[in-house]
Tab-separated table of C-alpha atoms in Angstrom:
chain	number	residue	atom	x	y	z
A	1	GLN	CA	0.045	0.048	-0.079
A	2	ARG	CA	1.071	3.540	-0.655
A	3	TYR	CA	0.340	6.477	1.596
A	4	PHE	CA	0.627	10.039	0.623
A	5	LEU	CA	1.812	12.436	3.261
A	6	PRO	CA	1.784	16.174	3.549
A	7	ALA	CA	4.911	17.886	2.360
A	8	ASP	CA	5.896	19.015	5.894
A	9	VAL	CA	6.034	15.380	7.173
A	10	GLY	CA	9.420	13.701	6.745
A	11	PRO	CA	10.945	10.283	7.525
A	12	ASP	CA	12.079	11.458	10.962
A	13	ASP	CA	8.540	12.313	11.869
A	14	LEU	CA	7.497	8.807	11.011
A	15	ARG	CA	10.377	7.172	12.796
A	16	THR	CA	9.733	9.160	15.995
A	17	GLY	CA	6.042	8.661	15.901
A	18	ALA	CA	5.445	12.437	15.685
A	19	MET	CA	2.460	11.697	13.383
A	20	ALA	CA	-0.375	9.678	14.746
A	21	SER	CA	-0.675	6.304	12.982
A	22	GLN	CA	-4.435	6.938	12.696
A	23	GLN	CA	-3.724	9.636	10.188
A	24	LEU	CA	-1.812	7.148	7.995
A	25	ALA	CA	-4.116	4.172	8.297
A	26	ASP	CA	-6.577	3.519	5.553
A	27	PRO	CA	-6.711	6.686	3.555
A	28	ASP	CA	-9.328	5.198	1.296
A	29	GLN	CA	-11.727	5.091	4.354
A	30	LYS	CA	-11.515	8.807	4.992
A	31	THR	CA	-13.846	11.375	3.884
A	32	PRO	CA	-12.777	13.927	1.194
A	33	GLU	CA	-12.833	16.633	3.883
A	34	GLU	CA	-10.395	14.613	6.127
A	35	LEU	CA	-8.101	13.960	3.210
A	36	GLN	CA	-7.979	17.565	2.165
A	37	ASP	CA	-6.987	18.517	5.643
A	38	LEU	CA	-4.378	15.764	5.781
A	39	LEU	CA	-2.897	16.616	2.436
A	40	GLY	CA	-3.284	20.420	2.589
A	41	SER	CA	-5.492	20.557	-0.497
A	42	ASN	CA	-8.994	21.682	-1.412
A	43	VAL	CA	-11.714	19.401	-2.726
A	44	THR	CA	-13.287	22.021	-5.088
A	45	THR	CA	-10.096	23.907	-6.317
A	46	GLY	CA	-7.391	21.308	-5.851
A	47	LEU	CA	-3.841	22.235	-5.141
A	48	THR	CA	-2.561	25.746	-5.377
A	49	SER	CA	-0.070	26.360	-8.173
A	50	ALA	CA	2.745	26.808	-5.492
A	51	ARG	CA	1.864	23.618	-3.773
A	52	ALA	CA	1.857	21.758	-7.120
A	53	ALA	CA	5.230	23.188	-8.132
A	54	GLU	CA	6.458	22.174	-4.649
A	55	TYR	CA	5.332	18.568	-5.204
A	56	LEU	CA	6.714	18.547	-8.664
A	57	ALA	CA	10.146	19.746	-7.405
A	58	ARG	CA	10.112	17.175	-4.581
A	59	ASP	CA	8.604	14.138	-6.361
A	60	GLY	CA	9.251	14.771	-9.994
A	61	PRO	CA	6.700	14.406	-12.837
A	62	ASN	CA	3.841	11.997	-12.469
A	63	GLU	CA	4.884	9.455	-15.064
A	64	LEU	CA	6.030	5.912	-15.169
A	65	GLU	CA	9.566	5.063	-16.082
A	66	LYS	CA	9.945	3.901	-19.712
A	67	PRO	CA	11.440	0.471	-20.095
A	68	PRO	CA	14.833	0.235	-21.783
A	69	LYS	CA	14.757	-0.586	-25.435
A	70	PRO	CA	16.057	-4.010	-26.327
A	71	THR	CA	19.522	-4.170	-27.845
A	72	LEU	CA	20.028	-5.506	-31.323
A	73	PHE	CA	21.451	-8.688	-29.939
A	74	MET	CA	18.377	-9.206	-27.815
A	75	LEU	CA	16.102	-8.628	-30.867
A	76	PHE	CA	18.117	-11.217	-32.773
A	77	VAL	CA	17.875	-13.717	-30.013
A	78	LEU	CA	14.077	-13.014	-29.634
A	79	GLN	CA	13.660	-13.622	-33.393
A	80	LEU	CA	15.551	-17.017	-33.150
A	81	THR	CA	13.483	-18.175	-30.136
A	82	GLY	CA	10.027	-17.342	-31.673
A	83	PHE	CA	7.505	-20.093	-31.508
A	84	VAL	CA	7.256	-20.747	-35.229
A	85	ILE	CA	11.055	-20.768	-35.619
A	86	VAL	CA	11.470	-23.287	-32.968
A	87	LEU	CA	8.890	-25.522	-34.523
A	88	LEU	CA	10.889	-25.450	-37.868
């Protein structure tokens, strides 16, 4: 499970127990109002531009890493191990 924390909560806060475990438990069971307070957002307007820029600088863009392209050698090996080629 992944938990999203406010920007002002760091790893030291979690290790020392500064944040109550109730805040971190089951974010999918919380109401939108509770989540907006926990995350410092707003249900109707969303994040402010400054807060979004802060998250972007801290976490990077919201995109998946692209898998590396196969090398020419791997493409050759994949061609040789194809189902039809193995049958021949």
